Amino acid sequence: MNIKVPLKIVIVLCFTGLTSNASAQDTLQISLADFIQRGLDNSGQVDYERQKVDLAENTIDEARAQRFLPKFELNTQHGTVPGVKSNNPNLPKDEYYLDPNLENDWENWAIFTRAEVSAIQPIFAWGALTNAVEAAKAGAEAAQYEFQSKKTGLHIRLYELYYSYILSQEVNRLVLEAQDKIDEIEKQIDEKVDEKDSDIDQSDVYKFQVFKSEFAMRAGEVQENIEYIRNVWNYVLQSGPETVYTPTDQFLDPVSNKIETLDYYKSQALERRAELKGIEAGIDAAEHGIKATRAQNLPMLFLGITGSYANTPNRPRQDNPFIINNTNYASGGFGIGIRQNLDFFSAKTDIEKRQIQYKQAKFLKNAAVDGIMLEISDRYKNANISEVKVDKTDEALVTSKKWLRQEQLDYDFGIGETKDLIDAMQKELELRLQLKQRIFEFNKDMAELYISAGLPVTSLQTAN
């Protein structure tokens, strides 16, 4: 008997916090959709990927900010300076600039303050700023689709983990049923051994004892697997010590969704896959990037504004507009200017770089489509093979049940062999376990096929 419970579920799930057991616990049922959603909400990996989307959206705000006063600066200077004095008592202070012998007054100090404001407002830039904003929007859209793709990858792992719990419960029930049959056969063997005229072969007794010990070892493995899966569930759901979650579905049945044609899944993938939508958004971003780069190398018309003010109390302000006292004055101005990038070789290189990025994005889409088509073909094949395995294993199980029933009747009437009864019972148990395992694999293959086609795994329905 070979019992395998898939546990390769949480390798890429990065959650925080651990749960502990408690004596008093509430048992709550959780559906597949709620389990996946809670797993995503608690995922550190999802939080990390979401920050990439936030950064991309921040780039949009940054590009928009360049359209209005991209340069708006204020500079101030502060210090202490001496006053001035003139040896001509008849000279007014506002005419001190006429005194060629004007001197610093080192006994009269004051605080010097100067503030300068400058701003530039683009008026016409040949669409450079608009295309920069559109490129940032497309980049943010691509980041959003990439985020959806990352979450989809976690969907399949959470789906597998959810049904691993159900599979472990099914295996546990089969083990308990098999234990009852083993106990019953052991009782019958003991009764025959006690009979004086019994013709039971001692070697069959030894074989049964070996089988019983091996079964007990496998049963112990099943219990350890169940405990492991429960701990992983607590880890994913971040449930407190007072709460235990169990699946809404108690039995593992194959999904009832019919396997459609291969072309159906391929067409769905071309329409739904987030990776393709993200690449298309990346192509738009590259195209707008080319336009923005070309426009940036054309003359830009802008409005410039400047203002400056300085004040020093111990120095006189000069009213003559042709005379500027750097420590006590006020001035301002505005005008229209043209900015032109004269580094033509660098500009040409930038445009070529953008064009290469655009071609790269186009080729990436073609490569992605090829990869997705191959992936769907492979998973479509796996789903069909798994479906056949489920059907044939179910047929074999029906036959094994008839065989076990016949061997049990022969044994009860004293015409059967213990070895044949043990073989029939072992084969029937192995097929029951194998059937559940193959149902699990079929459901997982169907989920992977749906993910490849861009379909939600929550749309898979089990035939209860």
GROMACS .gro file of C-alpha atoms in nm:
model
  464
    1MET     CA    1   0.000   0.000   0.000
    2ASN     CA    2   0.152   0.333  -0.112
    3ILE     CA    3  -0.012   0.643   0.031
    4LYS     CA    4   0.103   0.975  -0.113
    5VAL     CA    5  -0.035   1.310  -0.004
    6PRO     CA    6   0.102   1.604  -0.211
    7LEU     CA    7   0.258   1.862   0.015
    8LYS     CA    8   0.465   2.080  -0.224
    9ILE     CA    9   0.228   2.366  -0.170
   10VAL     CA   10   0.372   2.653   0.029
   11ILE     CA   11   0.729   2.680  -0.097
   12VAL     CA   12   0.671   3.023  -0.256
   13LEU     CA   13   0.414   3.149  -0.005
   14CYS     CA   14   0.571   3.402   0.232
   15PHE     CA   15   0.338   3.463   0.524
   16THR     CA   16   0.410   3.597   0.869
   17GLY     CA   17   0.304   3.458   1.206
   18LEU     CA   18   0.256   3.106   1.339
   19THR     CA   19  -0.042   2.949   1.514
   20SER     CA   20  -0.054   2.737   1.826
   21ASN     CA   21  -0.298   2.473   1.947
   22ALA     CA   22  -0.538   2.528   2.231
   23SER     CA   23  -0.765   2.302   2.428
   24ALA     CA   24  -1.086   2.489   2.339
   25GLN     CA   25  -1.126   2.550   1.965
   26ASP     CA   26  -1.409   2.656   1.734
   27THR     CA   27  -1.434   2.465   1.407
   28LEU     CA   28  -1.536   2.674   1.109
   29GLN     CA   29  -1.587   2.572   0.749
   30ILE     CA   30  -1.433   2.772   0.466
   31SER     CA   31  -1.504   2.755   0.094
   32LEU     CA   32  -1.240   2.737  -0.176
   33ALA     CA   33  -1.299   3.097  -0.288
   34ASP     CA   34  -1.272   3.232   0.067
   35PHE     CA   35  -0.963   3.019   0.134
   36ILE     CA   36  -0.787   3.158  -0.174
   37GLN     CA   37  -0.885   3.514  -0.088
   38ARG     CA   38  -0.765   3.488   0.271
   39GLY     CA   39  -0.444   3.327   0.155
   40LEU     CA   40  -0.381   3.617  -0.082
   41ASP     CA   41  -0.467   3.874   0.184
   42ASN     CA   42  -0.215   3.721   0.423
   43SER     CA   43   0.057   3.673   0.164
   44GLY     CA   44   0.373   3.875   0.207
   45GLN     CA   45   0.461   3.804  -0.155
   46VAL     CA   46   0.137   3.967  -0.272
   47ASP     CA   47   0.210   4.272  -0.057
   48TYR     CA   48   0.556   4.294  -0.211
   49GLU     CA   49   0.425   4.273  -0.567
   50ARG     CA   50   0.158   4.533  -0.491
   51GLN     CA   51   0.428   4.787  -0.412
   52LYS     CA   52   0.548   4.761  -0.773
   53VAL     CA   53   0.204   4.873  -0.886
   54ASP     CA   54   0.214   5.165  -0.641
   55LEU     CA   55   0.554   5.269  -0.775
   56ALA     CA   56   0.426   5.258  -1.133
   57GLU     CA   57   0.125   5.471  -1.041
   58ASN     CA   58   0.357   5.714  -0.865
   59THR     CA   59   0.542   5.752  -1.194
   60ILE     CA   60   0.218   5.880  -1.349
   61ASP     CA   61   0.194   6.154  -1.088
   62GLU     CA   62   0.558   6.238  -1.144
   63ALA     CA   63   0.504   6.272  -1.521
   64ARG     CA   64   0.194   6.485  -1.472
   65ALA     CA   65   0.382   6.713  -1.236
   66GLN     CA   66   0.624   6.800  -1.518
   67ARG     CA   67   0.344   6.974  -1.709
   68PHE     CA   68   0.297   7.250  -1.451
   69LEU     CA   69   0.591   7.451  -1.321
   70PRO     CA   70   0.848   7.171  -1.353
   71LYS     CA   71   1.103   7.416  -1.215
   72PHE     CA   72   0.994   7.634  -0.923
   73GLU     CA   73   1.279   7.722  -0.686
   74LEU     CA   74   1.336   7.949  -0.390
   75ASN     CA   75   1.691   8.029  -0.272
   76THR     CA   76   1.775   8.239   0.033
   77GLN     CA   77   2.100   8.369   0.181
   78HIS     CA   78   2.151   8.511   0.530
   79GLY     CA   79   2.447   8.669   0.709
   80THR     CA   80   2.588   8.978   0.885
   81VAL     CA   81   2.738   9.272   0.699
   82PRO     CA   82   2.874   9.611   0.810
   83GLY     CA   83   2.700   9.938   0.730
   84VAL     CA   84   2.847  10.219   0.514
   85LYS     CA   85   2.941  10.578   0.594
   86SER     CA   86   3.027  10.882   0.384
   87ASN     CA   87   3.260  11.168   0.471
   88ASN     CA   88   3.029  11.405   0.284
   89PRO     CA   89   2.761  11.515   0.535
   90ASN     CA   90   2.554  11.684   0.261
   91LEU     CA   91   2.516  11.370   0.051
   92PRO     CA   92   2.177  11.195   0.091
   93LYS     CA   93   2.189  10.826   0.172
   94ASP     CA   94   2.009  10.728  -0.148
   95GLU     CA   95   2.297  10.894  -0.338
   96TYR     CA   96   2.582  10.725  -0.155
   97TYR     CA   97   2.679  10.557  -0.481
   98LEU     CA   98   2.806  10.899  -0.596
   99ASP     CA   99   3.070  10.911  -0.321
  100PRO     CA  100   3.394  10.761  -0.453
  101ASN     CA  101   3.534  10.752  -0.100
  102LEU     CA  102   3.245  10.559   0.058
  103GLU     CA  103   3.367  10.335   0.343
  104ASN     CA  104   3.243  10.035   0.543
  105ASP     CA  105   3.120  10.119   0.891
  106TRP     CA  106   3.277   9.842   1.094
  107GLU     CA  107   3.104   9.957   1.408
  108ASN     CA  108   2.754   9.919   1.260
  109TRP     CA  109   2.654   9.557   1.184
  110ALA     CA  110   2.316   9.420   1.066
  111ILE     CA  111   2.150   9.102   0.938
  112PHE     CA  112   2.160   9.055   0.561
  113THR     CA  113   1.872   8.861   0.396
  114ARG     CA  114   1.824   8.779   0.029
  115ALA     CA  115   1.558   8.563  -0.144
  116GLU     CA  116   1.547   8.461  -0.509
  117VAL     CA  117   1.253   8.290  -0.686
  118SER     CA  118   1.266   8.133  -1.033
  119ALA     CA  119   1.005   7.932  -1.224
  120ILE     CA  120   0.963   7.781  -1.570
  121GLN     CA  121   0.627   7.690  -1.725
  122PRO     CA  122   0.628   7.491  -2.054
  123ILE     CA  123   0.398   7.642  -2.315
  124PHE     CA  124   0.450   7.418  -2.618
  125ALA     CA  125   0.663   7.100  -2.620
  126TRP     CA  126   0.542   6.912  -2.931
  127GLY     CA  127   0.355   6.657  -2.718
  128ALA     CA  128   0.660   6.549  -2.519
  129LEU     CA  129   0.490   6.593  -2.181
  130THR     CA  130   0.160   6.441  -2.293
  131ASN     CA  131   0.332   6.134  -2.435
  132ALA     CA  132   0.540   6.100  -2.119
  133VAL     CA  133   0.219   6.087  -1.915
  134GLU     CA  134   0.063   5.833  -2.153
  135ALA     CA  135   0.377   5.618  -2.136
  136ALA     CA  136   0.361   5.625  -1.755
  137LYS     CA  137  -0.008   5.525  -1.764
  138ALA     CA  138   0.067   5.232  -1.993
  139GLY     CA  139   0.357   5.131  -1.767
  140ALA     CA  140   0.128   5.135  -1.464
  141GLU     CA  141  -0.125   4.924  -1.653
  142ALA     CA  142   0.148   4.673  -1.739
  143ALA     CA  143   0.252   4.660  -1.372
  144GLN     CA  144  -0.110   4.594  -1.272
  145TYR     CA  145  -0.139   4.302  -1.514
  146GLU     CA  146   0.192   4.163  -1.392
  147PHE     CA  147   0.055   4.183  -1.038
  148GLN     CA  148  -0.254   3.988  -1.146
  149SER     CA  149  -0.030   3.725  -1.304
  150LYS     CA  150   0.165   3.684  -0.980
  151LYS     CA  151  -0.158   3.638  -0.785
  152THR     CA  152  -0.278   3.380  -1.037
  153GLY     CA  153   0.035   3.178  -0.971
  154LEU     CA  154  -0.057   3.170  -0.604
  155HIS     CA  155  -0.415   3.067  -0.688
  156ILE     CA  156  -0.306   2.725  -0.813
  157ARG     CA  157  -0.093   2.660  -0.505
  158LEU     CA  158  -0.374   2.759  -0.270
  159TYR     CA  159  -0.613   2.544  -0.475
  160GLU     CA  160  -0.380   2.246  -0.436
  161LEU     CA  161  -0.342   2.310  -0.065
  162TYR     CA  162  -0.719   2.331  -0.016
  163TYR     CA  163  -0.782   1.996  -0.182
  164SER     CA  164  -0.481   1.838  -0.015
  165TYR     CA  165  -0.670   1.879   0.312
  166ILE     CA  166  -0.974   1.701   0.165
  167LEU     CA  167  -0.754   1.426   0.022
  168SER     CA  168  -0.588   1.369   0.358
  169GLN     CA  169  -0.929   1.332   0.523
  170GLU     CA  170  -1.042   1.088   0.256
  171VAL     CA  171  -0.725   0.881   0.300
  172ASN     CA  172  -0.776   0.882   0.676
  173ARG     CA  173  -1.130   0.751   0.637
  174LEU     CA  174  -1.011   0.474   0.407
  175VAL     CA  175  -0.740   0.378   0.654
  176LEU     CA  176  -0.994   0.355   0.936
  177GLU     CA  177  -1.226   0.139   0.724
  178ALA     CA  178  -0.934  -0.084   0.627
  179GLN     CA  179  -0.837  -0.116   0.993
  180ASP     CA  180  -1.183  -0.250   1.072
  181LYS     CA  181  -1.150  -0.512   0.798
  182ILE     CA  182  -0.803  -0.608   0.919
  183ASP     CA  183  -0.933  -0.651   1.272
  184GLU     CA  184  -1.218  -0.867   1.144
  185ILE     CA  185  -0.987  -1.090   0.938
  186GLU     CA  186  -0.746  -1.118   1.230
  187LYS     CA  187  -1.030  -1.237   1.451
  188GLN     CA  188  -1.128  -1.500   1.195
  189ILE     CA  189  -0.766  -1.618   1.160
  190ASP     CA  190  -0.731  -1.646   1.539
  191GLU     CA  191  -1.047  -1.855   1.555
  192LYS     CA  192  -0.916  -2.093   1.292
  193VAL     CA  193  -0.578  -2.119   1.462
  194ASP     CA  194  -0.757  -2.220   1.785
  195GLU     CA  195  -0.947  -2.498   1.609
  196LYS     CA  196  -0.772  -2.832   1.647
  197ASP     CA  197  -0.864  -2.963   1.303
  198SER     CA  198  -0.785  -2.635   1.129
  199ASP     CA  199  -0.588  -2.665   0.806
  200ILE     CA  200  -0.472  -2.302   0.804
  201ASP     CA  201  -0.121  -2.255   0.670
  202GLN     CA  202   0.110  -2.097   0.926
  203SER     CA  203   0.291  -1.909   0.651
  204ASP     CA  204  -0.035  -1.727   0.572
  205VAL     CA  205  -0.056  -1.620   0.934
  206TYR     CA  206   0.295  -1.478   0.918
  207LYS     CA  207   0.216  -1.296   0.593
  208PHE     CA  208  -0.090  -1.143   0.753
  209GLN     CA  209   0.113  -1.026   1.052
  210VAL     CA  210   0.368  -0.865   0.822
  211PHE     CA  211   0.090  -0.698   0.626
  212LYS     CA  212  -0.068  -0.571   0.948
  213SER     CA  213   0.262  -0.416   1.065
  214GLU     CA  214   0.322  -0.250   0.729
  215PHE     CA  215  -0.031  -0.114   0.733
  216ALA     CA  216   0.020   0.031   1.081
  217MET     CA  217   0.335   0.208   0.956
  218ARG     CA  218   0.148   0.358   0.659
  219ALA     CA  219  -0.138   0.462   0.884
  220GLY     CA  220   0.110   0.651   1.101
  221GLU     CA  221   0.241   0.833   0.794
  222VAL     CA  222  -0.112   0.935   0.706
  223GLN     CA  223  -0.165   1.087   1.052
  224GLU     CA  224   0.160   1.282   1.025
  225ASN     CA  225   0.057   1.414   0.683
  226ILE     CA  226  -0.279   1.524   0.820
  227GLU     CA  227  -0.113   1.710   1.105
  228TYR     CA  228   0.130   1.875   0.865
  229ILE     CA  229  -0.148   1.997   0.636
  230ARG     CA  230  -0.343   2.134   0.931
  231ASN     CA  231  -0.040   2.332   1.044
  232VAL     CA  232   0.006   2.471   0.693
  233TRP     CA  233  -0.361   2.572   0.685
  234ASN     CA  234  -0.322   2.757   1.014
  235TYR     CA  235  -0.014   2.927   0.874
  236VAL     CA  236  -0.187   3.037   0.554
  237LEU     CA  237  -0.513   3.149   0.716
  238GLN     CA  238  -0.342   3.314   1.015
  239SER     CA  239  -0.609   3.164   1.238
  240GLY     CA  240  -0.584   3.210   1.610
  241PRO     CA  241  -0.532   2.923   1.852
  242GLU     CA  242  -0.902   2.919   1.933
  243THR     CA  243  -1.017   2.862   1.571
  244VAL     CA  244  -0.982   2.561   1.342
  245TYR     CA  245  -1.083   2.578   0.976
  246THR     CA  246  -1.199   2.284   0.768
  247PRO     CA  247  -1.300   2.266   0.400
  248THR     CA  248  -1.666   2.310   0.309
  249ASP     CA  249  -1.636   2.002   0.085
  250GLN     CA  250  -1.587   1.686   0.287
  251PHE     CA  251  -1.542   1.441  -0.001
  252LEU     CA  252  -1.298   1.451  -0.289
  253ASP     CA  253  -1.491   1.421  -0.613
  254PRO     CA  254  -1.372   1.493  -0.968
  255VAL     CA  255  -1.465   1.829  -1.113
  256SER     CA  256  -1.777   1.816  -1.324
  257ASN     CA  257  -1.657   2.071  -1.581
  258LYS     CA  258  -1.633   1.913  -1.922
  259ILE     CA  259  -1.296   1.931  -2.097
  260GLU     CA  260  -1.351   2.159  -2.395
  261THR     CA  261  -1.159   2.155  -2.721
  262LEU     CA  262  -0.797   2.266  -2.729
  263ASP     CA  263  -0.886   2.564  -2.951
  264TYR     CA  264  -1.132   2.685  -2.690
  265TYR     CA  265  -0.865   2.714  -2.423
  266LYS     CA  266  -0.621   2.876  -2.665
  267SER     CA  267  -0.874   3.141  -2.765
  268GLN     CA  268  -0.958   3.208  -2.401
  269ALA     CA  269  -0.592   3.250  -2.319
  270LEU     CA  270  -0.537   3.504  -2.598
  271GLU     CA  271  -0.829   3.702  -2.463
  272ARG     CA  272  -0.780   3.665  -2.088
  273ARG     CA  273  -0.415   3.604  -1.994
  274ALA     CA  274  -0.287   3.892  -1.783
  275GLU     CA  275   0.067   3.842  -1.916
  276LEU     CA  276  -0.043   3.920  -2.272
  277LYS     CA  277  -0.241   4.223  -2.163
  278GLY     CA  278   0.060   4.343  -1.967
  279ILE     CA  279   0.288   4.303  -2.270
  280GLU     CA  280   0.039   4.495  -2.487
  281ALA     CA  281   0.043   4.774  -2.230
  282GLY     CA  282   0.422   4.764  -2.240
  283ILE     CA  283   0.410   4.803  -2.619
  284ASP     CA  284   0.191   5.112  -2.578
  285ALA     CA  285   0.434   5.251  -2.322
  286ALA     CA  286   0.728   5.198  -2.559
  287GLU     CA  287   0.541   5.364  -2.845
  288HIS     CA  288   0.459   5.671  -2.638
  289GLY     CA  289   0.818   5.671  -2.515
  290ILE     CA  290   0.944   5.704  -2.874
  291LYS     CA  291   0.712   5.999  -2.937
  292ALA     CA  292   0.815   6.168  -2.612
  293THR     CA  293   1.186   6.125  -2.686
  294ARG     CA  294   1.151   6.268  -3.035
  295ALA     CA  295   0.955   6.567  -2.904
  296GLN     CA  296   1.212   6.635  -2.633
  297ASN     CA  297   1.472   6.697  -2.904
  298LEU     CA  298   1.259   6.968  -3.069
  299PRO     CA  299   1.258   7.333  -2.957
  300MET     CA  300   1.041   7.384  -2.649
  301LEU     CA  301   0.864   7.715  -2.586
  302PHE     CA  302   0.843   7.812  -2.220
  303LEU     CA  303   0.754   8.102  -1.992
  304GLY     CA  304   1.022   8.207  -1.743
  305ILE     CA  305   0.954   8.399  -1.423
  306THR     CA  306   1.214   8.537  -1.181
  307GLY     CA  307   1.211   8.756  -0.874
  308SER     CA  308   1.474   8.868  -0.623
  309TYR     CA  309   1.463   9.064  -0.299
  310ALA     CA  310   1.740   9.166  -0.055
  311ASN     CA  311   1.722   9.364   0.266
  312THR     CA  312   1.990   9.496   0.504
  313PRO     CA  313   1.865   9.756   0.755
  314ASN     CA  314   2.198   9.939   0.801
  315ARG     CA  315   2.253   9.998   0.429
  316PRO     CA  316   2.050  10.250   0.223
  317ARG     CA  317   1.832  10.141  -0.070
  318GLN     CA  318   1.930  10.306  -0.399
  319ASP     CA  319   1.634  10.442  -0.595
  320ASN     CA  320   1.826  10.476  -0.921
  321PRO     CA  321   1.717  10.178  -1.139
  322PHE     CA  322   2.061  10.167  -1.302
  323ILE     CA  323   2.233  10.123  -0.969
  324ILE     CA  324   2.195   9.789  -0.785
  325ASN     CA  325   2.284   9.753  -0.421
  326ASN     CA  326   2.332   9.378  -0.376
  327THR     CA  327   2.238   9.403  -0.010
  328ASN     CA  328   1.919   9.609  -0.042
  329TYR     CA  329   1.706   9.579  -0.356
  330ALA     CA  330   1.396   9.426  -0.517
  331SER     CA  331   1.358   9.312  -0.877
  332GLY     CA  332   1.144   9.083  -1.091
  333GLY     CA  333   1.075   8.981  -1.447
  334PHE     CA  334   0.918   8.733  -1.686
  335GLY     CA  335   0.957   8.638  -2.046
  336ILE     CA  336   0.923   8.372  -2.312
  337GLY     CA  337   1.215   8.153  -2.404
  338ILE     CA  338   1.311   7.861  -2.628
  339ARG     CA  339   1.509   7.560  -2.517
  340GLN     CA  340   1.684   7.341  -2.773
  341ASN     CA  341   1.895   7.031  -2.711
  342LEU     CA  342   2.202   7.065  -2.933
  343ASP     CA  343   2.349   6.724  -2.846
  344PHE     CA  344   2.212   6.569  -3.166
  345PHE     CA  345   2.422   6.254  -3.151
  346SER     CA  346   2.297   6.172  -2.801
  347ALA     CA  347   1.941   6.252  -2.909
  348LYS     CA  348   1.968   6.012  -3.200
  349THR     CA  349   2.098   5.740  -2.968
  350ASP     CA  350   1.807   5.792  -2.728
  351ILE     CA  351   1.555   5.756  -3.009
  352GLU     CA  352   1.722   5.439  -3.137
  353LYS     CA  353   1.716   5.297  -2.783
  354ARG     CA  354   1.342   5.362  -2.757
  355GLN     CA  355   1.283   5.199  -3.094
  356ILE     CA  356   1.477   4.891  -2.986
  357GLN     CA  357   1.266   4.872  -2.668
  358TYR     CA  358   0.952   4.892  -2.881
  359LYS     CA  359   1.068   4.607  -3.107
  360GLN     CA  360   1.171   4.408  -2.802
  361ALA     CA  361   0.821   4.441  -2.657
  362LYS     CA  362   0.667   4.326  -2.987
  363PHE     CA  363   0.895   4.022  -3.004
  364LEU     CA  364   0.821   3.950  -2.636
  365LYS     CA  365   0.452   3.927  -2.714
  366ASN     CA  366   0.515   3.678  -2.995
  367ALA     CA  367   0.737   3.470  -2.767
  368ALA     CA  368   0.481   3.486  -2.488
  369VAL     CA  369   0.203   3.368  -2.719
  370ASP     CA  370   0.417   3.077  -2.836
  371GLY     CA  371   0.498   2.981  -2.478
  372ILE     CA  372   0.135   3.001  -2.368
  373MET     CA  373   0.017   2.789  -2.661
  374LEU     CA  374   0.271   2.519  -2.575
  375GLU     CA  375   0.180   2.540  -2.207
  376ILE     CA  376  -0.191   2.496  -2.283
  377SER     CA  377  -0.122   2.201  -2.512
  378ASP     CA  378   0.083   2.031  -2.242
  379ARG     CA  379  -0.173   2.091  -1.967
  380TYR     CA  380  -0.459   1.992  -2.197
  381LYS     CA  381  -0.282   1.661  -2.255
  382ASN     CA  382  -0.229   1.613  -1.880
  383ALA     CA  383  -0.595   1.681  -1.803
  384ASN     CA  384  -0.713   1.427  -2.061
  385ILE     CA  385  -0.468   1.163  -1.938
  386SER     CA  386  -0.573   1.223  -1.577
  387GLU     CA  387  -0.938   1.189  -1.672
  388VAL     CA  388  -0.869   0.852  -1.837
  389LYS     CA  389  -0.674   0.737  -1.529
  390VAL     CA  390  -0.968   0.827  -1.304
  391ASP     CA  391  -1.214   0.634  -1.523
  392LYS     CA  392  -0.995   0.324  -1.556
  393THR     CA  393  -0.900   0.322  -1.188
  394ASP     CA  394  -1.269   0.342  -1.099
  395GLU     CA  395  -1.338   0.042  -1.326
  396ALA     CA  396  -1.054  -0.152  -1.164
  397LEU     CA  397  -1.190  -0.065  -0.821
  398VAL     CA  398  -1.534  -0.203  -0.909
  399THR     CA  399  -1.369  -0.529  -1.017
  400SER     CA  400  -1.154  -0.545  -0.704
  401LYS     CA  401  -1.462  -0.504  -0.485
  402LYS     CA  402  -1.623  -0.803  -0.657
  403TRP     CA  403  -1.302  -1.000  -0.607
  404LEU     CA  404  -1.284  -0.910  -0.238
  405ARG     CA  405  -1.650  -0.999  -0.187
  406GLN     CA  406  -1.596  -1.337  -0.353
  407GLU     CA  407  -1.284  -1.413  -0.148
  408GLN     CA  408  -1.464  -1.314   0.172
  409LEU     CA  409  -1.752  -1.550   0.094
  410ASP     CA  410  -1.513  -1.834   0.007
  411TYR     CA  411  -1.321  -1.773   0.329
  412ASP     CA  412  -1.640  -1.772   0.536
  413PHE     CA  413  -1.745  -2.104   0.382
  414GLY     CA  414  -1.403  -2.251   0.450
  415ILE     CA  415  -1.304  -2.300   0.088
  416GLY     CA  416  -1.093  -1.986   0.052
  417GLU     CA  417  -0.729  -1.918   0.124
  418THR     CA  418  -0.611  -1.657   0.373
  419LYS     CA  419  -0.347  -1.543   0.127
  420ASP     CA  420  -0.608  -1.479  -0.144
  421LEU     CA  421  -0.828  -1.286   0.098
  422ILE     CA  422  -0.535  -1.066   0.205
  423ASP     CA  423  -0.433  -1.008  -0.157
  424ALA     CA  424  -0.787  -0.909  -0.252
  425MET     CA  425  -0.823  -0.678   0.046
  426GLN     CA  426  -0.485  -0.516  -0.018
  427LYS     CA  427  -0.560  -0.461  -0.387
  428GLU     CA  428  -0.903  -0.313  -0.309
  429LEU     CA  429  -0.750  -0.072  -0.055
  430GLU     CA  430  -0.470   0.027  -0.290
  431LEU     CA  431  -0.718   0.102  -0.569
  432ARG     CA  432  -0.940   0.307  -0.339
  433LEU     CA  433  -0.642   0.514  -0.232
  434GLN     CA  434  -0.518   0.534  -0.590
  435LEU     CA  435  -0.857   0.654  -0.709
  436LYS     CA  436  -0.862   0.940  -0.458
  437GLN     CA  437  -0.506   1.030  -0.551
  438ARG     CA  438  -0.590   1.034  -0.920
  439ILE     CA  439  -0.904   1.239  -0.863
  440PHE     CA  440  -0.684   1.489  -0.682
  441GLU     CA  441  -0.436   1.492  -0.970
  442PHE     CA  442  -0.718   1.528  -1.224
  443ASN     CA  443  -0.865   1.825  -1.037
  444LYS     CA  444  -0.519   1.984  -1.011
  445ASP     CA  445  -0.454   1.930  -1.382
  446MET     CA  446  -0.789   2.087  -1.464
  447ALA     CA  447  -0.705   2.383  -1.241
  448GLU     CA  448  -0.370   2.427  -1.415
  449LEU     CA  449  -0.544   2.408  -1.753
  450TYR     CA  450  -0.789   2.677  -1.644
  451ILE     CA  451  -0.506   2.896  -1.515
  452SER     CA  452  -0.324   2.856  -1.849
  453ALA     CA  453  -0.638   2.966  -2.031
  454GLY     CA  454  -0.687   3.265  -1.802
  455LEU     CA  455  -0.999   3.114  -1.643
  456PRO     CA  456  -1.055   3.136  -1.265
  457VAL     CA  457  -1.004   2.812  -1.074
  458THR     CA  458  -1.306   2.897  -0.860
  459SER     CA  459  -1.524   2.829  -1.166
  460LEU     CA  460  -1.436   2.459  -1.141
  461GLN     CA  461  -1.728   2.269  -0.989
  462THR     CA  462  -1.711   1.928  -0.820
  463ALA     CA  463  -1.982   1.669  -0.876
  464ASN     CA  464  -2.114   1.626  -0.524
   0.00000   0.00000   0.00000
